[in-house]
Short mmCIF file of C-alpha atoms and ligand atoms in Angstrom, two decimals:
data_model
loop_
_atom_site.label_atom_id
_atom_site.label_comp_id
_atom_site.label_asym_id
_atom_site.label_seq_id
_atom_site.Cartn_x
_atom_site.Cartn_y
_atom_site.Cartn_z
CA UNK A 1 -4.23 -19.03 -9.00
CA UNK A 2 -3.80 -18.45 -5.30
CA UNK A 3 -0.66 -18.76 -3.26
CA UNK A 4 -2.73 -18.62 -0.08
CA UNK A 5 -4.97 -21.51 -1.20
CA UNK A 6 -1.94 -23.52 -2.43
CA UNK A 7 -0.20 -23.12 0.91
CA UNK A 8 -3.30 -24.11 2.83
CA UNK A 9 -3.65 -27.21 0.64
CA UNK A 10 -0.09 -28.23 1.49
CA UNK A 11 -0.82 -27.72 5.18
CA UNK A 12 -4.10 -29.60 5.28
CA UNK A 13 -2.79 -32.48 3.18
CA UNK A 14 0.08 -32.86 5.63
CA UNK A 15 2.68 -32.35 2.88
CA UNK A 16 4.40 -29.84 5.14
CA UNK A 17 3.85 -28.63 8.69
CA UNK A 18 3.27 -24.98 9.39
CA UNK A 19 6.49 -24.90 11.42
CA UNK A 20 8.50 -26.31 8.49
CA UNK A 21 6.89 -23.87 6.09
CA UNK A 22 7.49 -20.90 8.38
CA UNK A 23 11.09 -21.96 8.97
CA UNK A 24 11.72 -22.13 5.24
CA UNK A 25 10.50 -18.55 4.86
CA UNK A 26 12.60 -17.42 7.83
CA UNK A 27 15.59 -19.17 6.34
CA UNK A 28 15.07 -17.45 2.99
CA UNK A 29 14.74 -14.10 4.77
CA UNK A 30 17.98 -14.71 6.61
CA UNK A 31 19.75 -15.43 3.32
CA UNK A 32 18.17 -12.73 1.18
CA UNK A 33 17.32 -9.82 3.42
CA UNK A 34 20.86 -8.50 3.58
CA UNK A 35 20.57 -8.13 -0.21
CA UNK A 36 16.99 -6.91 -0.53
CA UNK A 37 16.61 -4.84 2.67
CA UNK A 38 12.91 -5.72 2.62
CA UNK A 39 12.56 -6.27 6.39
CA UNK A 40 13.50 -3.89 9.18
CA UNK A 41 12.68 -6.44 11.89
CA UNK A 42 12.34 -10.21 11.53
CA UNK A 43 10.12 -11.95 14.09
CA UNK A 44 10.92 -15.68 14.21
CA UNK A 45 9.63 -16.25 17.77
CA UNK A 46 6.17 -14.85 17.06
CA UNK A 47 6.01 -16.64 13.71
CA UNK A 48 6.92 -20.02 15.15
CA UNK A 49 4.59 -19.72 18.13
CA UNK A 50 1.71 -19.15 15.73
CA UNK A 51 2.92 -21.92 13.41
CA UNK A 52 2.90 -24.39 16.30
CA UNK A 53 -0.67 -23.38 17.18
CA UNK A 54 -1.66 -24.05 13.57
CA UNK A 55 0.04 -27.45 13.58
CA UNK A 56 -1.85 -28.35 16.74
CA UNK A 57 -5.14 -27.48 15.06
CA UNK A 58 -4.19 -29.46 11.96
CA UNK A 59 -3.30 -32.48 14.07
CA UNK A 60 -6.69 -32.28 15.73
CA UNK A 61 -8.27 -32.31 12.26
CA UNK A 62 -9.78 -28.83 12.62
CA UNK A 63 -10.56 -26.80 9.50
CA UNK A 64 -8.41 -23.75 8.76
CA UNK A 65 -9.71 -20.18 8.79
CA UNK A 66 -9.30 -18.27 5.47
CA UNK A 67 -5.72 -17.05 6.11
CA UNK A 68 -4.73 -19.48 8.81
CA UNK A 69 -1.21 -20.85 8.69
CA UNK A 70 -0.09 -18.67 5.80
CA UNK A 71 2.97 -16.62 6.84
CA UNK A 72 2.94 -12.90 6.06
CA UNK A 73 4.59 -9.56 6.75
CA UNK A 74 3.44 -6.12 7.87
CA UNK A 75 4.60 -2.67 6.84
CA UNK A 76 6.50 -1.17 9.74
CA UNK A 77 3.94 1.55 10.42
CA UNK A 78 1.40 -0.99 11.70
CA UNK A 79 1.60 -1.33 15.47
CA UNK A 80 2.55 -4.72 16.86
CA UNK A 81 2.48 -5.03 20.66
CA UNK A 82 5.88 -6.06 21.96
CA UNK A 83 7.48 -5.83 18.50
CA UNK A 84 9.41 -2.80 17.24
CA UNK A 85 7.44 -0.48 14.96
CA UNK A 86 9.86 2.05 13.53
CA UNK A 87 8.09 3.74 10.61
CA UNK A 88 11.60 3.60 9.12
CA UNK A 89 12.43 6.69 11.17
CA UNK A 90 15.13 7.47 13.67
CA UNK A 91 12.32 9.01 15.73
CA UNK A 92 10.85 5.56 16.39
CA UNK A 93 13.91 3.40 15.83
CA UNK A 94 13.49 1.73 19.23
CA UNK A 95 9.78 2.16 19.75
CA UNK A 96 7.84 -0.89 20.95
CA UNK A 97 4.05 -0.38 20.89
CA UNK A 98 1.90 -1.60 23.75
CA UNK A 99 -1.08 -2.46 21.57
CA UNK A 100 -1.82 -4.05 18.21
CA UNK A 101 -3.13 -2.32 15.11
CA UNK A 102 -6.69 -3.57 14.53
CA UNK A 103 -5.68 -5.14 11.18
CA UNK A 104 -2.88 -7.07 12.86
CA UNK A 105 -5.22 -8.30 15.59
CA UNK A 106 -7.57 -9.60 12.87
CA UNK A 107 -4.71 -11.49 11.20
CA UNK A 108 -3.40 -12.67 14.53
CA UNK A 109 -6.79 -14.14 15.30
CA UNK A 110 -6.50 -16.04 12.01
CA UNK A 111 -3.21 -17.54 13.20
CA UNK A 112 -1.18 -15.83 10.50
CA UNK A 113 2.52 -16.34 11.33
CA UNK A 114 4.15 -12.90 11.32
CA UNK A 115 7.54 -13.10 9.58
CA UNK A 116 8.50 -9.50 10.24
CA UNK A 117 8.04 -5.80 9.74
CA UNK A 118 8.78 -4.35 6.33
CA UNK A 119 10.88 -1.43 5.21
CA UNK A 120 9.18 1.74 3.97
CA UNK A 121 9.77 5.41 3.28
CA UNK A 122 10.14 7.33 6.54
CA UNK A 123 6.62 7.81 7.95
CA UNK A 124 5.35 6.61 4.53
CA UNK A 125 6.49 9.83 2.86
CA UNK A 126 7.97 9.00 -0.51
CA UNK A 127 7.57 6.98 -3.67
CA UNK A 128 10.79 4.97 -3.82
CA UNK A 129 11.43 3.75 -0.24
CA UNK A 130 14.69 5.72 -0.36
CA UNK A 131 13.69 8.07 2.47
CA UNK A 132 13.89 5.12 4.90
CA UNK A 133 16.29 5.72 7.81
CA UNK A 134 17.47 2.15 7.11
CA UNK A 135 18.12 2.62 3.37
CA UNK A 136 15.79 1.63 0.53
CA UNK A 137 14.36 -1.83 -0.24
CA UNK A 138 15.59 -3.34 -3.49
CA UNK A 139 13.47 -4.45 -6.41
CA UNK A 140 13.79 -8.23 -6.83
CA UNK A 141 13.35 -7.82 -10.61
CA UNK A 142 16.53 -5.73 -10.79
CA UNK A 143 18.55 -5.15 -7.65
CA UNK A 144 19.92 -1.84 -8.95
CA UNK A 145 16.38 -0.44 -8.92
CA UNK A 146 13.98 0.75 -6.25
CA UNK A 147 11.03 -1.35 -5.12
CA UNK A 148 8.79 1.72 -5.11
CA UNK A 149 7.33 3.48 -2.13
CA UNK A 150 6.35 3.90 0.38
CA UNK A 151 5.50 0.22 1.06
CA UNK A 152 8.68 -0.82 -0.80
CA UNK A 153 9.76 -3.42 1.75
CA UNK A 154 6.37 -5.15 1.65
CA UNK A 155 6.54 -5.34 -2.17
CA UNK A 156 10.17 -6.44 -2.22
CA UNK A 157 9.39 -9.22 0.28
CA UNK A 158 6.34 -10.49 -1.62
CA UNK A 159 7.90 -10.26 -5.10
CA UNK A 160 10.91 -12.30 -3.95
CA UNK A 161 8.65 -14.75 -2.09
CA UNK A 162 10.18 -13.93 1.26
CA UNK A 163 6.53 -13.63 2.33
CA UNK A 164 3.40 -14.98 0.58
CA UNK A 165 1.65 -11.64 1.12
CA UNK A 166 2.03 -8.42 3.09
CA UNK A 167 0.03 -5.46 4.28
CA UNK A 168 0.93 -1.96 3.20
CA UNK A 169 -0.62 1.45 3.69
CA UNK A 170 -1.64 3.84 0.96
CA UNK A 171 -2.02 7.60 1.44
CA UNK A 172 -1.34 8.62 -2.15
CA UNK A 173 -0.27 5.41 -3.87
CA UNK A 174 2.01 3.61 -1.41
CA UNK A 175 0.44 0.19 -1.93
CA UNK A 176 -0.23 0.49 -5.65
CA UNK A 177 3.10 2.08 -6.66
CA UNK A 178 5.36 -0.60 -5.15
CA UNK A 179 2.97 -3.30 -6.40
CA UNK A 180 3.32 -1.97 -9.94
CA UNK A 181 7.14 -1.63 -9.71
CA UNK A 182 7.46 -5.20 -8.43
CA UNK A 183 4.87 -6.95 -10.65
CA UNK A 184 2.34 -7.52 -7.85
CA UNK A 185 -1.28 -6.87 -7.01
CA UNK A 186 -2.00 -3.99 -4.60
CA UNK A 187 -5.39 -2.88 -3.31
CA UNK A 188 -6.16 0.51 -1.76
CA UNK A 189 -9.64 -0.04 -0.31
CA UNK A 190 -12.42 2.53 -0.11
CA UNK A 191 -11.68 5.01 2.68
CA UNK A 192 -13.46 3.63 5.72
CA UNK A 193 -13.48 -0.09 4.92
CA UNK A 194 -10.28 -0.95 6.80
CA UNK A 195 -9.55 0.30 10.29
CA UNK A 196 -6.65 2.73 10.74
CA UNK A 197 -6.54 2.09 14.45
CA UNK A 198 -2.91 1.39 15.36
CA UNK A 199 -1.52 2.43 12.00
CA UNK A 200 0.89 5.31 12.60
CA UNK A 201 -0.91 8.22 10.96
CA UNK A 202 0.56 10.12 8.03
CA UNK A 203 -2.50 11.93 6.64
CA UNK A 204 -5.57 10.63 8.42
CA UNK A 205 -8.17 11.61 5.83
CA UNK A 206 -6.24 9.80 3.07
CA UNK A 207 -4.59 6.77 4.77
CA UNK A 208 -5.94 3.27 4.11
CA UNK A 209 -4.39 -0.13 4.76
CA UNK A 210 -4.51 -2.87 2.16
CA UNK A 211 -2.91 -6.05 0.82
CA UNK A 212 0.08 -6.55 -1.47
CA UNK A 213 -0.16 -10.02 -3.00
CA UNK A 214 1.05 -12.07 -5.96
CA UNK A 215 -2.41 -12.49 -7.50
CA UNK A 216 -5.97 -11.13 -7.41
CA UNK A 217 -7.52 -14.02 -5.50
CA UNK A 218 -5.11 -13.46 -2.63
CA UNK A 219 -5.83 -9.72 -2.57
CA UNK A 220 -9.53 -10.54 -2.28
CA UNK A 221 -8.92 -13.14 0.45
CA UNK A 222 -6.83 -10.74 2.55
CA UNK A 223 -9.19 -7.81 1.98
CA UNK A 224 -12.12 -9.95 3.13
CA UNK A 225 -10.42 -10.59 6.46
CA UNK A 226 -9.16 -7.06 7.18
CA UNK A 227 -12.25 -5.10 6.07
CA UNK A 228 -14.09 -5.41 9.34
CA UNK A 229 -15.89 -2.63 11.17
CA UNK A 230 -13.91 -1.27 14.10
CA UNK A 231 -15.63 0.61 16.85
CA UNK A 232 -12.31 2.20 17.80
CA UNK A 233 -11.95 3.90 14.42
CA UNK A 234 -14.96 6.10 13.94
CA UNK A 235 -14.26 6.37 10.20
CA UNK A 236 -14.32 2.59 9.71
CA UNK A 237 -17.58 0.94 8.69
CA UNK A 238 -16.00 -2.18 7.18
CA UNK A 239 -17.10 -3.91 3.98
CA UNK A 240 -20.64 -5.21 3.57
CA UNK A 241 -19.79 -8.21 1.41
CA UNK A 242 -17.02 -10.74 0.88
CA UNK A 243 -15.25 -10.25 -2.44
CA UNK A 244 -13.64 -13.67 -2.94
CA UNK A 245 -16.89 -15.52 -3.75
CA UNK A 246 -17.75 -12.75 -6.23
CA UNK A 247 -14.71 -13.35 -8.47
CA UNK A 248 -15.38 -14.84 -11.90
CA UNK A 249 -18.57 -13.00 -12.81
CA UNK A 250 -18.72 -12.17 -16.54
CA UNK A 251 -17.76 -8.64 -17.56
CA UNK A 252 -20.61 -8.25 -20.03
CA UNK A 253 -22.34 -4.95 -19.46
CA UNK A 254 -19.47 -3.49 -17.43
CA UNK A 255 -18.41 -0.07 -18.66
CA UNK A 256 -14.73 0.74 -18.25
CA UNK A 257 -13.91 4.43 -18.58
CA UNK A 258 -10.68 5.62 -20.16
CA UNK A 259 -9.70 9.24 -19.50
CA UNK A 260 -6.92 10.60 -21.74
CA UNK A 261 -5.70 12.87 -18.94
CA UNK A 262 -4.28 9.84 -17.12
CA UNK A 263 -2.14 8.92 -20.14
CA UNK A 264 -0.42 12.29 -20.59
CA UNK A 265 3.32 12.28 -19.83
CA UNK A 266 3.25 8.52 -19.35
CA UNK A 267 6.14 6.36 -20.56
CA UNK A 268 5.19 4.87 -23.99
CA UNK A 269 5.79 1.26 -22.87
CA UNK A 270 3.40 1.82 -19.95
CA UNK A 271 0.77 3.42 -22.24
CA UNK A 272 1.04 0.54 -24.66
CA UNK A 273 0.71 -2.15 -21.99
CA UNK A 274 -2.36 -0.52 -20.42
CA UNK A 275 -3.95 -0.05 -23.85
CA UNK A 276 -3.34 -3.70 -24.67
CA UNK A 277 -4.93 -4.65 -21.35
CA UNK A 278 -7.96 -2.51 -22.15
CA UNK A 279 -8.44 -4.51 -25.35
CA UNK A 280 -8.25 -7.77 -23.38
CA UNK A 281 -10.91 -6.45 -20.99
CA UNK A 282 -13.01 -5.50 -24.03
CA UNK A 283 -12.60 -9.01 -25.41
CA UNK A 284 -13.87 -10.29 -22.07
CA UNK A 285 -17.11 -8.39 -22.55
CA UNK A 286 -16.42 -4.95 -21.07
CA UNK A 287 -17.41 -1.84 -22.97
CA UNK A 288 -14.67 0.81 -23.20
CA UNK A 289 -16.07 4.29 -22.69
CA UNK A 290 -14.07 7.48 -23.32
CA UNK A 291 -14.48 9.86 -20.38
CA UNK A 292 -12.71 12.98 -19.32
CA UNK A 293 -11.36 14.06 -15.95
CA UNK A 294 -10.09 17.62 -16.42
CA UNK A 295 -9.62 18.09 -12.69
CA UNK A 296 -6.68 15.68 -12.73
CA UNK A 297 -4.41 18.70 -13.16
CA UNK A 298 -5.27 19.75 -9.59
CA UNK A 299 -4.71 16.33 -8.06
CA UNK A 300 -1.05 16.67 -7.12
CA UNK A 301 -1.22 20.17 -5.58
CA UNK A 302 -4.38 19.23 -3.70
CA UNK A 303 -2.86 16.00 -2.45
CA UNK A 304 0.45 17.49 -1.36
CA UNK A 305 -1.22 20.43 0.41
CA UNK A 306 -3.67 18.22 2.31
CA UNK A 307 -1.26 15.36 3.04
CA UNK A 308 1.46 17.70 4.29
CA UNK A 309 -1.01 19.73 6.36
CA UNK A 310 -2.28 16.61 8.09
CA UNK A 311 1.23 15.21 8.46
CA UNK A 312 2.47 18.38 10.13
CA UNK A 313 -0.22 17.93 12.76
CA UNK A 314 0.09 14.14 13.13
CA UNK A 315 3.85 14.28 13.54
CA UNK A 316 3.63 16.92 16.27
CA UNK A 317 3.71 14.14 18.87
CA UNK A 318 7.30 13.17 18.05
CA UNK A 319 8.90 15.72 20.32
CA UNK A 320 11.49 13.76 22.27
CA UNK A 321 9.23 13.64 25.33
CA UNK A 322 6.68 11.02 24.43
CA UNK A 323 8.65 8.94 21.94
CA UNK A 324 12.17 8.12 20.93
CA UNK A 325 15.56 9.72 21.36
CA UNK A 326 15.87 13.32 22.55
CA UNK A 327 18.61 15.93 22.13
CA UNK A 328 20.85 15.84 25.18
CA UNK A 329 22.01 19.43 25.38
CA UNK A 330 19.53 22.29 25.15
CA UNK A 331 18.62 25.64 26.70
CA UNK A 332 14.94 25.17 27.41
CA UNK A 333 11.97 22.98 26.47
CA UNK A 334 11.45 24.69 23.10
CA UNK A 335 15.09 24.35 22.24
CA UNK A 336 14.96 20.67 23.26
CA UNK A 337 11.98 19.97 20.99
CA UNK A 338 13.52 21.84 18.05
CA UNK A 339 16.87 20.08 18.39
CA UNK A 340 15.21 16.69 18.83
CA UNK A 341 12.99 17.09 15.78
CA UNK A 342 15.92 18.31 13.74
CA UNK A 343 17.88 15.25 14.83
CA UNK A 344 15.27 12.49 14.46
CA UNK A 345 13.55 13.38 11.17
CA UNK A 346 15.00 12.94 7.70
CA UNK A 347 15.05 15.68 5.07
CA UNK A 348 11.81 14.72 3.30
CA UNK A 349 9.81 14.49 6.53
CA UNK A 350 11.09 17.92 7.58
CA UNK A 351 10.17 19.34 4.19
CA UNK A 352 6.60 18.02 4.57
CA UNK A 353 6.25 19.35 8.12
CA UNK A 354 7.44 22.79 7.00
CA UNK A 355 5.15 22.84 3.97
CA UNK A 356 2.22 21.56 6.00
CA UNK A 357 2.72 24.12 8.74
CA UNK A 358 2.98 26.85 6.13
CA UNK A 359 -0.30 25.99 4.38
CA UNK A 360 -2.11 25.88 7.72
CA UNK A 361 -0.69 29.12 9.09
CA UNK A 362 -2.83 32.23 9.53
CA UNK A 363 -2.86 34.21 6.32
CA UNK A 364 -2.15 31.19 4.09
CA UNK A 365 -4.86 28.84 5.36
CA UNK A 366 -7.53 30.26 3.02
CA UNK A 367 -5.21 30.46 0.04
CA UNK A 368 -3.90 26.90 0.29
CA UNK A 369 -5.54 24.51 2.77
CA UNK A 370 -9.11 25.73 2.40
CA UNK A 371 -8.84 26.00 -1.37
CA UNK A 372 -7.42 22.47 -1.56
CA UNK A 373 -10.33 21.16 0.52
CA UNK A 374 -12.79 22.88 -1.82
CA UNK A 375 -11.13 21.38 -4.89
CA UNK A 376 -11.15 17.99 -3.15
CA UNK A 377 -14.92 18.30 -2.85
CA UNK A 378 -15.25 19.32 -6.48
CA UNK A 379 -13.09 16.39 -7.61
CA UNK A 380 -15.19 13.97 -5.58
CA UNK A 381 -18.34 15.42 -7.13
CA UNK A 382 -16.90 15.17 -10.65
CA UNK A 383 -16.11 11.51 -10.06
CA UNK A 384 -19.57 10.78 -8.70
CA UNK A 385 -21.78 12.93 -10.89
CA UNK A 386 -19.89 12.79 -14.13
CA UNK A 387 -17.40 9.92 -14.51
CA UNK A 388 -19.36 7.25 -12.63
CA UNK A 389 -22.57 8.20 -14.40
CA UNK A 390 -20.88 7.15 -17.64
CA UNK A 391 -18.88 4.13 -16.50
CA UNK A 392 -18.50 1.63 -13.65
CA UNK A 393 -14.75 1.91 -13.22
CA UNK A 394 -11.80 3.83 -14.59
CA UNK A 395 -8.73 2.19 -16.15
CA UNK A 396 -5.43 4.07 -15.87
CA UNK A 397 -1.73 3.31 -15.59
CA UNK A 398 -0.66 2.91 -11.95
CA UNK A 399 2.60 4.76 -12.42
CA UNK A 400 3.73 6.89 -15.34
CA UNK A 401 7.11 5.12 -15.21
CA UNK A 402 8.65 1.79 -14.23
CA UNK A 403 11.11 1.22 -11.35
CA UNK A 404 13.98 3.68 -11.52
CA UNK A 405 17.59 3.03 -10.47
CA UNK A 406 18.58 3.93 -6.91
CA UNK A 407 19.84 7.45 -6.47
CA UNK A 408 18.08 8.80 -9.56
CA UNK A 409 18.48 12.41 -8.68
CA UNK A 410 14.94 13.63 -8.90
CA UNK A 411 13.89 16.96 -7.43
CA UNK A 412 11.08 16.71 -4.86
CA UNK A 413 8.61 17.95 -7.46
CA UNK A 414 9.73 15.32 -9.99
CA UNK A 415 9.25 12.65 -7.33
CA UNK A 416 5.81 13.99 -6.47
CA UNK A 417 4.81 13.92 -10.16
CA UNK A 418 5.23 10.15 -10.11
CA UNK A 419 2.05 9.98 -8.01
CA UNK A 420 -0.16 11.59 -10.65
CA UNK A 421 -2.23 8.47 -11.38
CA UNK A 422 -2.68 7.25 -7.81
CA UNK A 423 -3.50 10.27 -5.60
CA UNK A 424 -7.00 10.88 -7.02
CA UNK A 425 -8.36 7.69 -5.42
CA UNK A 426 -7.13 8.86 -2.01
CA UNK A 427 -8.42 12.41 -2.43
CA UNK A 428 -11.87 11.09 -3.38
CA UNK A 429 -11.81 8.06 -1.03
CA UNK A 430 -12.42 5.62 -3.89
CA UNK A 431 -11.13 2.03 -4.03
CA UNK A 432 -8.26 1.42 -6.44
CA UNK A 433 -6.47 -1.72 -7.51
CA UNK A 434 -3.14 -2.17 -9.27
CA UNK A 435 -2.28 -5.35 -11.16
CA UNK A 436 0.60 -6.26 -13.46
CA UNK A 437 -0.08 -6.00 -17.21
CA UNK A 438 3.26 -6.11 -18.99
CA UNK A 439 6.98 -5.36 -19.07
CA UNK A 440 8.94 -2.43 -20.43
CA UNK A 441 11.99 -2.61 -22.72
CA UNK A 442 14.23 -3.31 -19.70
CA UNK A 443 12.00 -6.20 -18.62
CA UNK A 444 10.61 -4.30 -15.65
CA UNK A 445 6.99 -4.86 -14.59
CA UNK A 446 4.26 -2.42 -15.61
CA UNK A 447 1.14 -1.91 -13.52
CA UNK A 448 -2.38 -0.87 -14.48
CA UNK A 449 -5.00 0.57 -12.16
CA UNK A 450 -8.75 0.33 -11.83
CA UNK A 451 -10.50 2.99 -9.76
CA UNK A 452 -13.95 1.85 -8.65
CA UNK A 453 -17.11 3.28 -7.18
CA UNK A 454 -17.20 3.56 -3.36
CA UNK A 455 -17.30 0.13 -1.69
CA UNK A 456 -17.13 -1.65 -5.08
CA UNK A 457 -13.89 -3.53 -4.38
CA UNK A 458 -15.57 -6.73 -5.59
CA UNK A 459 -16.08 -5.23 -9.07
CA UNK A 460 -12.54 -3.99 -9.66
CA UNK A 461 -11.09 -7.22 -8.25
CA UNK A 462 -13.38 -9.22 -10.52
CA UNK A 463 -12.35 -7.33 -13.67
CA UNK A 464 -8.63 -7.83 -13.03
CA UNK A 465 -9.27 -11.43 -11.93
CA UNK A 466 -10.76 -12.15 -15.35
CA UNK A 467 -7.81 -10.37 -16.99
CA UNK A 468 -5.35 -12.46 -14.97
CA UNK A 469 -7.15 -15.66 -15.98
CA UNK A 470 -7.41 -14.65 -19.62
CA UNK A 471 -3.69 -13.87 -19.78
CA UNK A 472 -2.87 -17.07 -17.90
CA UNK A 473 -1.07 -15.23 -15.12
CA UNK A 474 1.66 -14.30 -17.64
CA UNK A 475 2.41 -10.97 -15.97
CA UNK A 476 2.43 -12.22 -12.39
CA UNK A 477 5.77 -12.22 -10.61
CA UNK A 478 7.19 -15.58 -9.79
CA UNK A 479 10.67 -15.13 -8.37
CA UNK A 480 10.77 -17.96 -5.85
CA UNK A 481 13.39 -17.25 -3.22
CA UNK A 482 11.38 -18.39 -0.21
CA UNK A 483 9.52 -21.67 0.04
CA UNK A 484 9.02 -23.26 -3.40
CA UNK A 485 5.46 -24.40 -3.81
N1 LIG B 1 4.25 9.21 -2.62
C1 LIG B 1 3.19 9.76 -1.86
C2 LIG B 1 3.74 10.63 -0.75
O1 LIG B 1 4.90 10.72 -0.63
C3 LIG B 1 2.30 8.70 -1.31
C4 LIG B 1 2.85 8.03 -0.11
C5 LIG B 1 1.85 7.10 0.54
O2 LIG B 1 0.87 6.68 -0.07
N2 LIG B 1 2.08 6.84 1.81
O3 LIG B 1 3.03 11.23 -0.01
#
């Protein structure tokens, strides 16, 4: 099962040209985007230029590169030279970068036609995509519900087949959450495998870029292309092996840990679906091992202290001087910056900047930021020295709930609690993969998560690949609005 491989087959057999294929996606976007709000910017010129280059290669009988000719979309916090990159914020609503994010340059070199830039929570802060300056992206499974966040537009586009795959970014669950809400596969790679160069920073020690796809094989194919070492991101070493050829290995001997802590306060339908999936994995040869992760209770406070602290620093550059609109009446430079920042940031972003500044300020630094860093270290050690001594990977729900209706009036803390299962992988830098494993009573997709050992993307992809095969792709989303394969 691979949409990417199917599309490439159509292209190489001559059943369709890359231009025709790209046009059919662009046409679907034009018809559906006003409903879904998945794209902030659509980029037909770029897409068609690339498509024509692919057609030329095909005509000359040249072989295609792994992702060549397959249209795709990028989250709108990934810089694209000459193309608006808004981060779904008023602060960058007209910002056009002068250079490409490294991941985009890798895809560009593969001749991947770029369909557009996807909606997201403002500066990737949120779990429902509702903090977007442009309004939230809708869930194609139920248009009254959110697509998840923060990469909600990427997930909405892929689930509705307005794009075969998309890239998202994940600081605390922003790839995996929307993937689980929309019935898709989402991979948050090990910190340091994918370059962050040109991704607008939210929390630099937690951010990673990864694929949102309709199936495991495609996640592996995209990861294999984007996980390249980048000398301009000193934290990026890349991946040492390709994962796609490693799919299909038997699970015999693989130990999958189950920690009860991840199942507390989780919706019963979600618990049930993940438990059923664990039995399927067992049937496939995996051994289920009970483990315990008592430090999970610190995960949310640690995450929100560290993420907000880093965000308050990273967002300092949006001051009305270097980027975006500025207040037009003010007393002095300080007043100008204050008024501008008040004007260009939404409520959630301001809340994070205030919280982050607070935990870093003299007198509170030791009590909050330093303590959170120490607990982060302890959590990482517990994962390494305890959990991963007993098992090879950890199975959890991705989200404690399924997609909620728009405007569900959750307090900030209630929204933050939604991230309980995903933030640990970011805090500890571990790779984590979400894949669909069932539906709730309202027929909404449920996602399960595997957290792996550092740089073991191939193993978690393999386990869910076997699950997907065993269940015959039953839980994969197939709402064809774009080009029908
Ligand atoms: N929901 C989390 C937050 O708001 C995670 C967001 C993300 O991964 N970018 O910070």
